Amino acid sequence: DPLVCRKATTRWGAEFLDAMDRANARAHEFALPTLLVQGEGDQVVDAAGARKFFGKISSDDKELKVYPELYHELHHELESDRNAVFKDVISWLDQRSAS
């Protein structure tokens, strides 16, 4: 995909790590409905870190969907797998938009 950036600068990496630290420190402030989707096989973002972050979110309406066989970019998985992810996300959104 020519639109996917395959390079990162040192500055980008430092800013990204800083943003992660700030998000983790303020996760308890996340009070809006939250859906996290995570591939268990992700080698970029540790699923354990996603679970830890999810546990800190204060929203009463939160859901963590972990896909055991999937990886980092769930929307770029095989068609059947990504369609399952899209179905879950759309269902989650539909449930909240109906109320």
N, CA, C and O atoms as a Tinker XYZ file with bonds, in Angstrom:
   396  protein
     1  N      0.847000   -1.171000    0.000000    73     2
     2  CA     0.000000    0.000000    0.000000    64     1     3
     3  C      0.896000    1.238000    0.000000    63     2     4     5
     4  O      1.632000    1.455000    0.962000    81     3
     5  N      0.851000    2.045000   -1.044000    73     3     6
     6  CA     1.718000    3.217000   -1.130000    64     5     7
     7  C      1.367000    4.297000   -0.107000    63     6     8     9
     8  O      2.162000    5.211000    0.111000    81     7
     9  N      0.216000    4.214000    0.513000    73     7    10
    10  CA    -0.169000    5.212000    1.513000    64     9    11
    11  C      0.313000    4.857000    2.919000    63    10    12    13
    12  O      0.158000    5.656000    3.843000    81    11
    13  N      0.888000    3.682000    3.090000    73    11    14
    14  CA     1.407000    3.272000    4.389000    64    13    15
    15  C      2.842000    3.765000    4.521000    63    14    16    17
    16  O      3.707000    3.436000    3.709000    81    15
    17  N      3.072000    4.553000    5.552000    73    15    18
    18  CA     4.419000    5.055000    5.812000    64    17    19
    19  C      5.239000    3.945000    6.460000    63    18    20    21
    20  O      4.813000    3.358000    7.455000    81    19
    21  N      6.388000    3.661000    5.914000    73    19    22
    22  CA     7.209000    2.563000    6.428000    64    21    23
    23  C      8.465000    3.064000    7.145000    63    22    24    25
    24  O      9.347000    2.274000    7.483000    81    23
    25  N      8.543000    4.374000    7.374000    73    23    26
    26  CA     9.704000    4.951000    8.053000    64    25    27
    27  C      9.234000    5.803000    9.222000    63    26    28    29
    28  O      8.150000    6.384000    9.192000    81    27
    29  N     10.050000    5.865000   10.223000    73    27    30
    30  CA     9.768000    6.729000   11.367000    64    29    31
    31  C     11.062000    7.389000   11.803000    63    30    32    33
    32  O     12.131000    6.782000   11.748000    81    31
    33  N     10.959000    8.618000   12.232000    73    31    34
    34  CA    12.137000    9.329000   12.708000    64    33    35
    35  C     12.330000    9.073000   14.196000    63    34    36    37
    36  O     11.425000    8.586000   14.874000    81    35
    37  N     13.482000    9.395000   14.685000    73    35    38
    38  CA    13.747000    9.297000   16.120000    64    37    39
    39  C     12.791000   10.202000   16.878000    63    38    40    41
    40  O     12.277000    9.823000   17.930000    81    39
    41  N     12.550000   11.391000   16.352000    73    39    42
    42  CA    11.623000   12.338000   16.992000    64    41    43
    43  C     10.226000   11.738000   17.078000    63    42    44    45
    44  O      9.568000   11.829000   18.114000    81    43
    45  N      9.771000   11.120000   15.982000    73    43    46
    46  CA     8.448000   10.504000   15.985000    64    45    47
    47  C      8.383000    9.436000   17.073000    63    46    48    49
    48  O      7.408000    9.364000   17.820000    81    47
    49  N      9.423000    8.607000   17.160000    73    47    50
    50  CA     9.457000    7.553000   18.170000    64    49    51
    51  C      9.399000    8.106000   19.578000    63    50    52    53
    52  O      8.672000    7.589000   20.426000    81    51
    53  N     10.167000    9.161000   19.827000    73    51    54
    54  CA    10.172000    9.777000   21.158000    64    53    55
    55  C      8.800000   10.368000   21.487000    63    54    56    57
    56  O      8.307000   10.208000   22.603000    81    55
    57  N      8.191000   11.044000   20.528000    73    55    58
    58  CA     6.864000   11.637000   20.741000    64    57    59
    59  C      5.814000   10.554000   20.967000    63    58    60    61
    60  O      4.923000   10.707000   21.802000    81    59
    61  N      5.926000    9.462000   20.218000    73    59    62
    62  CA     4.989000    8.358000   20.356000    64    61    63
    63  C      5.080000    7.743000   21.752000    63    62    64    65
    64  O      4.059000    7.498000   22.395000    81    63
    65  N      6.301000    7.496000   22.216000    73    63    66
    66  CA     6.489000    6.923000   23.553000    64    65    67
    67  C      5.979000    7.867000   24.633000    63    66    68    69
    68  O      5.390000    7.429000   25.621000    81    67
    69  N      6.205000    9.163000   24.443000    73    67    70
    70  CA     5.707000   10.152000   25.400000    64    69    71
    71  C      4.174000   10.155000   25.422000    63    70    72    73
    72  O      3.565000   10.219000   26.490000    81    71
    73  N      3.561000   10.086000   24.246000    73    71    74
    74  CA     2.097000   10.052000   24.172000    64    73    75
    75  C      1.544000    8.798000   24.853000    63    74    76    77
    76  O      0.512000    8.861000   25.520000    81    75
    77  N      2.222000    7.668000   24.689000    73    75    78
    78  CA     1.787000    6.438000   25.361000    64    77    79
    79  C      1.849000    6.607000   26.880000    63    78    80    81
    80  O      0.931000    6.206000   27.595000    81    79
    81  N      2.923000    7.194000   27.353000    73    79    82
    82  CA     3.050000    7.415000   28.798000    64    81    83
    83  C      1.944000    8.319000   29.319000    63    82    84    85
    84  O      1.360000    8.057000   30.370000    81    83
    85  N      1.658000    9.395000   28.573000    73    83    86
    86  CA     0.603000   10.322000   28.993000    64    85    87
    87  C     -0.765000    9.643000   28.957000    63    86    88    89
    88  O     -1.578000    9.844000   29.859000    81    87
    89  N     -1.023000    8.852000   27.936000    73    87    90
    90  CA    -2.314000    8.148000   27.844000    64    89    91
    91  C     -2.469000    7.158000   28.997000    63    90    92    93
    92  O     -3.542000    7.067000   29.594000    81    91
    93  N     -1.417000    6.422000   29.310000    73    91    94
    94  CA    -1.482000    5.470000   30.421000    64    93    95
    95  C     -1.685000    6.184000   31.753000    63    94    96    97
    96  O     -2.432000    5.708000   32.608000    81    95
    97  N     -1.029000    7.314000   31.928000    73    95    98
    98  CA    -1.158000    8.067000   33.181000    64    97    99
    99  C     -2.555000    8.653000   33.353000    63    98   100   101
   100  O     -2.998000    8.875000   34.480000    81    99
   101  N     -3.252000    8.903000   32.246000    73    99   102
   102  CA    -4.570000    9.540000   32.315000    64   101   103
   103  C     -5.711000    8.591000   31.932000    63   102   104   105
   104  O     -6.845000    9.033000   31.747000    81   103
   105  N     -5.422000    7.306000   31.815000    73   103   106
   106  CA    -6.445000    6.344000   31.405000    64   105   107
   107  C     -7.654000    6.380000   32.324000    63   106   108   109
   108  O     -8.780000    6.175000   31.872000    81   107
   109  N     -7.439000    6.635000   33.593000    73   107   110
   110  CA    -8.551000    6.690000   34.550000    64   109   111
   111  C     -9.538000    7.809000   34.227000    63   110   112   113
   112  O    -10.655000    7.820000   34.744000    81   111
   113  N     -9.129000    8.756000   33.370000    73   111   114
   114  CA   -10.012000    9.855000   32.971000    64   113   115
   115  C    -10.906000    9.479000   31.782000    63   114   116   117
   116  O    -11.810000   10.239000   31.436000    81   115
   117  N    -10.674000    8.344000   31.165000    73   115   118
   118  CA   -11.488000    7.908000   30.025000    64   117   119
   119  C    -12.852000    7.475000   30.560000    63   118   120   121
   120  O    -13.002000    6.368000   31.076000    81   119
   121  N    -13.834000    8.350000   30.432000    73   119   122
   122  CA   -15.159000    8.076000   30.983000    64   121   123
   123  C    -16.199000    7.820000   29.895000    63   122   124   125
   124  O    -17.330000    7.444000   30.203000    81   123
   125  N    -15.841000    8.014000   28.650000    73   123   126
   126  CA   -16.769000    7.786000   27.538000    64   125   127
   127  C    -16.796000    6.301000   27.168000    63   126   128   129
   128  O    -15.873000    5.561000   27.506000    81   127
   129  N    -17.846000    5.868000   26.479000    73   127   130
   130  CA   -17.860000    4.479000   26.003000    64   129   131
   131  C    -16.588000    4.190000   25.199000    63   130   132   133
   132  O    -16.178000    4.985000   24.354000    81   131
   133  N    -15.985000    3.053000   25.476000    73   131   134
   134  CA   -14.684000    2.732000   24.883000    64   133   135
   135  C    -14.663000    1.297000   24.393000    63   134   136   137
   136  O    -15.040000    0.375000   25.117000    81   135
   137  N    -14.223000    1.117000   23.168000    73   135   138
   138  CA   -13.991000   -0.214000   22.608000    64   137   139
   139  C    -12.525000   -0.299000   22.221000    63   138   140   141
   140  O    -12.042000    0.510000   21.427000    81   139
   141  N    -11.818000   -1.266000   22.772000    73   139   142
   142  CA   -10.443000   -1.550000   22.367000    64   141   143
   143  C    -10.439000   -2.874000   21.632000    63   142   144   145
   144  O    -11.004000   -3.857000   22.110000    81   143
   145  N     -9.804000   -2.902000   20.473000    73   143   146
   146  CA    -9.635000   -4.148000   19.729000    64   145   147
   147  C     -8.141000   -4.427000   19.638000    63   146   148   149
   148  O     -7.347000   -3.523000   19.377000    81   147
   149  N     -7.765000   -5.679000   19.856000    73   147   150
   150  CA    -6.351000   -6.027000   19.957000    64   149   151
   151  C     -6.115000   -7.413000   19.386000    63   150   152   153
   152  O     -6.865000   -8.348000   19.668000    81   151
   153  N     -5.084000   -7.539000   18.593000    73   151   154
   154  CA    -4.656000   -8.846000   18.120000    64   153   155
   155  C     -3.707000   -9.468000   19.124000    63   154   156   157
   156  O     -2.729000   -8.837000   19.526000    81   155
   157  N     -3.980000  -10.686000   19.530000    73   155   158
   158  CA    -3.116000  -11.375000   20.504000    64   157   159
   159  C     -1.726000  -11.636000   19.928000    63   158   160   161
   160  O     -0.738000  -11.669000   20.661000    81   159
   161  N     -1.659000  -11.820000   18.612000    73   159   162
   162  CA    -0.377000  -12.087000   17.968000    64   161   163
   163  C      0.400000  -10.831000   17.599000    63   162   164   165
   164  O      1.447000  -10.917000   16.958000    81   163
   165  N     -0.099000   -9.672000   17.995000    73   163   166
   166  CA     0.540000   -8.395000   17.677000    64   165   167
   167  C      1.962000   -8.366000   18.227000    63   166   168   169
   168  O      2.178000   -8.589000   19.419000    81   167
   169  N      2.923000   -8.091000   17.361000    73   167   170
   170  CA     4.324000   -8.006000   17.785000    64   169   171
   171  C      4.779000   -6.564000   17.919000    63   170   172   173
   172  O      5.953000   -6.303000   18.183000    81   171
   173  N      3.847000   -5.615000   17.736000    73   171   174
   174  CA     4.158000   -4.191000   17.885000    64   173   175
   175  C      3.609000   -3.672000   19.213000    63   174   176   177
   176  O      4.308000   -2.994000   19.967000    81   175
   177  N      2.355000   -3.999000   19.484000    73   175   178
   178  CA     1.697000   -3.589000   20.724000    64   177   179
   179  C      1.406000   -4.841000   21.536000    63   178   180   181
   180  O      0.675000   -5.724000   21.087000    81   179
   181  N      1.973000   -4.917000   22.718000    73   179   182
   182  CA     1.796000   -6.080000   23.575000    64   181   183
   183  C      0.355000   -6.152000   24.070000    63   182   184   185
   184  O     -0.155000   -5.189000   24.642000    81   183
   185  N     -0.293000   -7.273000   23.854000    73   183   186
   186  CA    -1.675000   -7.449000   24.293000    64   185   187
   187  C     -1.799000   -7.264000   25.803000    63   186   188   189
   188  O     -2.832000   -6.799000   26.284000    81   187
   189  N     -0.772000   -7.617000   26.547000    73   187   190
   190  CA    -0.805000   -7.424000   28.007000    64   189   191
   191  C     -0.881000   -5.938000   28.340000    63   190   192   193
   192  O     -1.553000   -5.553000   29.297000    81   191
   193  N     -0.205000   -5.107000   27.567000    73   191   194
   194  CA    -0.269000   -3.665000   27.775000    64   193   195
   195  C     -1.648000   -3.116000   27.482000    63   194   196   197
   196  O     -2.123000   -2.220000   28.180000    81   195
   197  N     -2.295000   -3.643000   26.454000    73   195   198
   198  CA    -3.659000   -3.222000   26.131000    64   197   199
   199  C     -4.609000   -3.616000   27.258000    63   198   200   201
   200  O     -5.496000   -2.846000   27.625000    81   199
   201  N     -4.422000   -4.808000   27.803000    73   199   202
   202  CA    -5.264000   -5.247000   28.921000    64   201   203
   203  C     -5.047000   -4.358000   30.147000    63   202   204   205
   204  O     -6.000000   -3.997000   30.838000    81   203
   205  N     -3.803000   -4.013000   30.407000    73   203   206
   206  CA    -3.492000   -3.149000   31.550000    64   205   207
   207  C     -4.131000   -1.771000   31.365000    63   206   208   209
   208  O     -4.742000   -1.238000   32.291000    81   207
   209  N     -3.988000   -1.198000   30.166000    73   207   210
   210  CA    -4.598000    0.092000   29.870000    64   209   211
   211  C     -6.116000    0.009000   30.026000    63   210   212   213
   212  O     -6.729000    0.886000   30.635000    81   211
   213  N     -6.714000   -1.032000   29.482000    73   211   214
   214  CA    -8.156000   -1.233000   29.563000    64   213   215
   215  C     -8.610000   -1.274000   31.026000    63   214   216   217
   216  O     -9.643000   -0.702000   31.374000    81   215
   217  N     -7.847000   -1.940000   31.866000    73   215   218
   218  CA    -8.198000   -2.042000   33.282000    64   217   219
   219  C     -8.198000   -0.704000   33.998000    63   218   220   221
   220  O     -8.871000   -0.552000   35.018000    81   219
   221  N     -7.466000    0.257000   33.492000    73   219   222
   222  CA    -7.392000    1.583000   34.107000    64   221   223
   223  C     -8.514000    2.515000   33.667000    63   222   224   225
   224  O     -8.784000    3.512000   34.337000    81   223
   225  N     -9.172000    2.206000   32.551000    73   223   226
   226  CA   -10.221000    3.078000   32.023000    64   225   227
   227  C    -11.394000    3.099000   33.000000    63   226   228   229
   228  O    -11.840000    2.051000   33.466000    81   227
   229  N    -11.892000    4.305000   33.308000    73   227   230
   230  CA   -12.946000    4.427000   34.319000    64   229   231
   231  C    -14.361000    4.301000   33.760000    63   230   232   233
   232  O    -15.318000    4.232000   34.531000    81   231
   233  N    -14.510000    4.271000   32.458000    73   231   234
   234  CA   -15.847000    4.188000   31.861000    64   233   235
   235  C    -16.585000    2.944000   32.337000    63   234   236   237
   236  O    -16.006000    1.864000   32.449000    81   235
   237  N    -17.876000    3.118000   32.616000    73   235   238
   238  CA   -18.713000    1.966000   32.947000    64   237   239
   239  C    -19.070000    1.176000   31.688000    63   238   240   241
   240  O    -19.470000    0.014000   31.761000    81   239
   241  N    -18.919000    1.820000   30.545000    73   239   242
   242  CA   -19.237000    1.200000   29.259000    64   241   243
   243  C    -17.937000    1.014000   28.483000    63   242   244   245
   244  O    -17.543000    1.862000   27.682000    81   243
   245  N    -17.291000   -0.099000   28.739000    73   243   246
   246  CA   -16.026000   -0.378000   28.054000    64   245   247
   247  C    -15.976000   -1.852000   27.693000    63   246   248   249
   248  O    -16.514000   -2.709000   28.394000    81   247
   249  N    -15.312000   -2.120000   26.575000    73   247   250
   250  CA   -15.185000   -3.502000   26.112000    64   249   251
   251  C    -13.824000   -3.685000   25.460000    63   250   252   253
   252  O    -13.361000   -2.828000   24.707000    81   251
   253  N    -13.199000   -4.795000   25.755000    73   251   254
   254  CA   -11.927000   -5.180000   25.139000    64   253   255
   255  C    -12.177000   -6.436000   24.326000    63   254   256   257
   256  O    -12.583000   -7.461000   24.873000    81   255
   257  N    -11.939000   -6.365000   23.032000    73   255   258
   258  CA   -12.067000   -7.522000   22.144000    64   257   259
   259  C    -10.662000   -7.927000   21.721000    63   258   260   261
   260  O     -9.957000   -7.164000   21.061000    81   259
   261  N    -10.264000   -9.132000   22.108000    73   259   262
   262  CA    -8.951000   -9.656000   21.747000    64   261   263
   263  C     -9.154000  -10.778000   20.735000    63   262   264   265
   264  O     -9.951000  -11.692000   20.949000    81   263
   265  N     -8.425000  -10.690000   19.641000    73   263   266
   266  CA    -8.513000  -11.675000   18.565000    64   265   267
   267  C     -7.245000  -12.525000   18.615000    63   266   268   269
   268  O     -6.172000  -12.060000   18.231000    81   267
   269  N     -7.363000  -13.780000   19.090000    73   267   270
   270  CA    -6.190000  -14.617000   19.360000    64   269   271
   271  C     -5.236000  -14.823000   18.183000    63   270   272   273
   272  O     -4.023000  -14.868000   18.385000    81   271
   273  N     -5.742000  -14.948000   16.986000    73   271   274
   274  CA    -4.898000  -15.282000   15.842000    64   273   275
   275  C     -4.482000  -14.074000   15.008000    63   274   276   277
   276  O     -3.787000  -14.229000   14.004000    81   275
   277  N     -4.898000  -12.871000   15.409000    73   275   278
   278  CA    -4.643000  -11.691000   14.579000    64   277   279
   279  C     -3.457000  -10.889000   15.094000    63   278   280   281
   280  O     -2.939000  -11.139000   16.182000    81   279
   281  N     -3.041000   -9.920000   14.286000    73   279   282
   282  CA    -1.803000   -9.190000   14.550000    64   281   283
   283  C     -2.056000   -7.707000   14.792000    63   282   284   285
   284  O     -3.038000   -7.353000   15.445000    81   283
   285  N     -1.203000   -6.846000   14.287000    73   283   286
   286  CA    -1.199000   -5.432000   14.653000    64   285   287
   287  C     -2.288000   -4.610000   13.977000    63   286   288   289
   288  O     -3.025000   -3.893000   14.653000    81   287
   289  N     -2.399000   -4.701000   12.691000    73   287   290
   290  CA    -3.376000   -3.888000   11.966000    64   289   291
   291  C     -4.572000   -4.757000   11.597000    63   290   292   293
   292  O     -4.601000   -5.391000   10.542000    81   291
   293  N     -5.548000   -4.770000   12.482000    73   291   294
   294  CA    -6.685000   -5.668000   12.314000    64   293   295
   295  C     -7.453000   -5.388000   11.027000    63   294   296   297
   296  O     -8.070000   -6.293000   10.464000    81   295
   297  N     -7.420000   -4.168000   10.568000    73   295   298
   298  CA    -8.128000   -3.811000    9.331000    64   297   299
   299  C     -7.355000   -4.237000    8.079000    63   298   300   301
   300  O     -7.851000   -4.079000    6.963000    81   299
   301  N     -6.139000   -4.779000    8.256000    73   299   302
   302  CA    -5.352000   -5.285000    7.128000    64   301   303
   303  C     -5.158000   -6.800000    7.187000    63   302   304   305
   304  O     -4.308000   -7.350000    6.487000    81   303
   305  N     -5.940000   -7.461000    8.014000    73   303   306
   306  CA    -5.854000   -8.916000    8.102000    64   305   307
   307  C     -6.521000   -9.541000    6.869000    63   306   308   309
   308  O     -7.037000   -8.829000    6.007000    81   307
   309  N     -6.505000  -10.865000    6.797000    73   307   310
   310  CA    -7.218000  -11.553000    5.717000    64   309   311
   311  C     -8.683000  -11.115000    5.731000    63   310   312   313
   312  O     -9.227000  -10.772000    6.781000    81   311
   313  N     -9.301000  -11.130000    4.580000    73   311   314
   314  CA   -10.655000  -10.584000    4.440000    64   313   315
   315  C    -11.634000  -11.149000    5.465000    63   314   316   317
   316  O    -12.375000  -10.389000    6.087000    81   315
   317  N    -11.649000  -12.453000    5.648000    73   315   318
   318  CA   -12.613000  -13.046000    6.588000    64   317   319
   319  C    -12.352000  -12.577000    8.013000    63   318   320   321
   320  O    -13.293000  -12.340000    8.771000    81   319
   321  N    -11.080000  -12.441000    8.381000    73   319   322
   322  CA   -10.732000  -11.996000    9.733000    64   321   323
   323  C    -11.068000  -10.522000    9.929000    63   322   324   325
   324  O    -11.661000  -10.145000   10.940000    81   323
   325  N    -10.688000   -9.692000    8.965000    73   323   326
   326  CA   -10.972000   -8.258000    9.128000    64   325   327
   327  C    -12.466000   -7.997000    9.084000    63   326   328   329
   328  O    -12.948000   -7.083000    9.754000    81   327
   329  N    -13.220000   -8.787000    8.303000    73   327   330
   330  CA   -14.666000   -8.628000    8.282000    64   329   331
   331  C    -15.281000   -8.959000    9.639000    63   330   332   333
   332  O    -16.259000   -8.332000   10.048000    81   331
   333  N    -14.714000   -9.938000   10.334000    73   331   334
   334  CA   -15.194000  -10.269000   11.684000    64   333   335
   335  C    -14.930000   -9.102000   12.637000    63   334   336   337
   336  O    -15.773000   -8.776000   13.473000    81   335
   337  N    -13.768000   -8.482000   12.508000    73   335   338
   338  CA   -13.443000   -7.322000   13.340000    64   337   339
   339  C    -14.410000   -6.179000   13.021000    63   338   340   341
   340  O    -14.981000   -5.575000   13.930000    81   339
   341  N    -14.595000   -5.882000   11.732000    73   339   342
   342  CA   -15.516000   -4.812000   11.333000    64   341   343
   343  C    -16.926000   -5.085000   11.852000    63   342   344   345
   344  O    -17.611000   -4.173000   12.315000    81   343
   345  N    -17.354000   -6.342000   11.772000    73   343   346
   346  CA   -18.684000   -6.708000   12.257000    64   345   347
   347  C    -18.812000   -6.404000   13.751000    63   346   348   349
   348  O    -19.828000   -5.871000   14.197000    81   347
   349  N    -17.776000   -6.745000   14.517000    73   347   350
   350  CA   -17.786000   -6.479000   15.960000    64   349   351
   351  C    -17.829000   -4.975000   16.246000    63   350   352   353
   352  O    -18.577000   -4.532000   17.118000    81   351
   353  N    -17.040000   -4.199000   15.525000    73   351   354
   354  CA   -16.992000   -2.748000   15.736000    64   353   355
   355  C    -18.340000   -2.125000   15.367000    63   354   356   357
   356  O    -18.870000   -1.295000   16.105000    81   355
   357  N    -18.884000   -2.528000   14.231000    73   355   358
   358  CA   -20.178000   -1.980000   13.797000    64   357   359
   359  C    -21.277000   -2.351000   14.792000    63   358   360   361
   360  O    -22.126000   -1.521000   15.116000    81   359
   361  N    -21.266000   -3.573000   15.269000    73   359   362
   362  CA   -22.247000   -4.003000   16.263000    64   361   363
   363  C    -22.133000   -3.168000   17.533000    63   362   364   365
   364  O    -23.142000   -2.738000   18.091000    81   363
   365  N    -20.912000   -2.940000   17.985000    73   363   366
   366  CA   -20.675000   -2.131000   19.188000    64   365   367
   367  C    -21.222000   -0.719000   18.983000    63   366   368   369
   368  O    -21.882000   -0.172000   19.866000    81   367
   369  N    -20.948000   -0.131000   17.818000    73   367   370
   370  CA   -21.436000    1.221000   17.515000    64   369   371
   371  C    -22.957000    1.246000   17.401000    63   370   372   373
   372  O    -23.605000    2.158000   17.915000    81   371
   373  N    -23.522000    0.255000   16.734000    73   371   374
   374  CA   -24.977000    0.190000   16.585000    64   373   375
   375  C    -25.675000    0.120000   17.940000    63   374   376   377
   376  O    -26.694000    0.779000   18.149000    81   375
   377  N    -25.137000   -0.667000   18.851000    73   375   378
   378  CA   -25.736000   -0.796000   20.183000    64   377   379
   379  C    -25.770000    0.550000   20.911000    63   378   380   381
   380  O    -26.711000    0.837000   21.650000    81   379
   381  N    -24.757000    1.358000   20.702000    73   379   382
   382  CA   -24.685000    2.635000   21.396000    64   381   383
   383  C    -25.442000    3.749000   20.682000    63   382   384   385
   384  O    -25.876000    4.711000   21.316000    81   383
   385  N    -25.602000    3.623000   19.384000    73   383   386
   386  CA   -26.318000    4.670000   18.652000    64   385   387
   387  C    -27.828000    4.474000   18.735000    63   386   388   389
   388  O    -28.583000    5.397000   18.431000    81   387
   389  N    -28.274000    3.304000   19.137000    73   387   390
   390  CA   -29.712000    3.030000   19.255000    64   389   391
   391  C    -30.303000    3.657000   20.508000    63   390   392   393
   392  O    -31.513000    3.864000   20.592000    81   391
   393  N    -29.450000    3.960000   21.481000    73   391   394
   394  CA   -29.985000    4.490000   22.752000    64   393   395
   395  C    -29.965000    5.988000   22.807000    63   394   396
   396  O    -30.380000    6.575000   23.807000    81   395
